[in-house]
Amino acid sequence: MSATIHRLGGGPAPSLDPMMALVAQDMNLVNAVILDRMQSEIPLIPELAGHLIAGGGKRMRPMLTLASARLLGYSGARHHRLAAAVEFIHTATLLHDDVVDGSDLRRGRRTANIIWGNPASVLVGDFLFSRSFELMVEDGSLKVLKILSNASAVIAEGEVNQLTAVRRLDLSEQRYLDIIGAKTAALFAAACKIAAVVAERSEAEEAALDAYGRNLGIAFQLVDDAIDYVSDASTMGKDAGDDFREGKMTLPVILAYARGDESARAFWKAAISGHRTSDEDFAEAIRLVQASRSVDDTLARARHYGQRAIDALGGFAAGAAKDAMIEAVEFAVARAY
């Protein structure tokens, strides 16, 4: 076993390519499961589900299941269906999120709710959740079922927590971290942990993979929230300023408000309450978060959680899988640069 500690930063720009190459053959089998299980005699279901599933996402969460299995030397096939279940959970939450947020774009394409309407998006999301649970039950492991079903419940709790926190200027940094830990990091953690279960590895290794996924998920979401104030729609795959216009108190805003003078705080009060949401107002929001170094500090926190994810892999043997999983963390953090 290796205890090598790696550090973020330095070297060429990180990429997901090593992980994608590592799991390519397994991912083909996962995609076959996804394609098969999204079918229905009701034509709207595969049409709508296919729109999102084929929408250009990197499928990072199922790839993490596959890469974790490779890290552990697992040579069976159970992880293919379980990786598909992970992707169905993620896709279902995206369909529901776009309805809740009233989103127009997802990965640069019109969202399903804009094309087919909110009722169809919600119901097809429910269908995909059901398919994911079918796959879990077919696996036959109560432990796997417990991990993924718990993650599904935690994700829903996180989304409700976020919904009740919208337009709340008093949102604390800790509650924000609780929200992203639930709505994003829980599935990252579960996707990694189940690989240790199917590989019949120790609880310590389960915990290490859970920690890797959880910290990667937090870093991933922190970067996403920072990107909203430093990027554009073509880079983000959604409309620039969506979080701002929806009144979401993400970490850049929490920090900018806390550090602002009287004029800045007055702006944030008006903006988060929904009274200043024009393009010019968004430009002012960008100026304020950058002037207060709130984006920089959000990204610094992302690097911190990214390093924790990498450190969680310290006890695993060196090799292509470990290298790819480390570079996946570096990629997640570097997206904002």
PDB file of C-alpha atoms in Angstrom, residues 227 230-240:
ATOM      1  CA  ILE A 227     -17.905  30.143 -12.081  1.00  0.00           C
ATOM      2  CA  VAL A 230     -16.410  34.698 -13.612  1.00  0.00           C
ATOM      3  CA  SER A 231     -17.659  32.905 -16.722  1.00  0.00           C
ATOM      4  CA  ASP A 232     -20.279  32.950 -19.474  1.00  0.00           C
ATOM      5  CA  ALA A 233     -22.995  30.655 -20.800  1.00  0.00           C
ATOM      6  CA  SER A 234     -20.742  28.956 -23.343  1.00  0.00           C
ATOM      7  CA  THR A 235     -18.299  27.961 -20.598  1.00  0.00           C
ATOM      8  CA  MET A 236     -20.858  27.108 -17.956  1.00  0.00           C
ATOM      9  CA  GLY A 237     -23.525  25.349 -20.001  1.00  0.00           C
ATOM     10  CA  LYS A 238     -26.176  27.520 -18.368  1.00  0.00           C
ATOM     11  CA  ASP A 239     -27.098  31.174 -18.484  1.00  0.00           C
ATOM     12  CA  ALA A 240     -24.495  33.347 -16.793  1.00  0.00           C
TER      13      ALA A 240
END
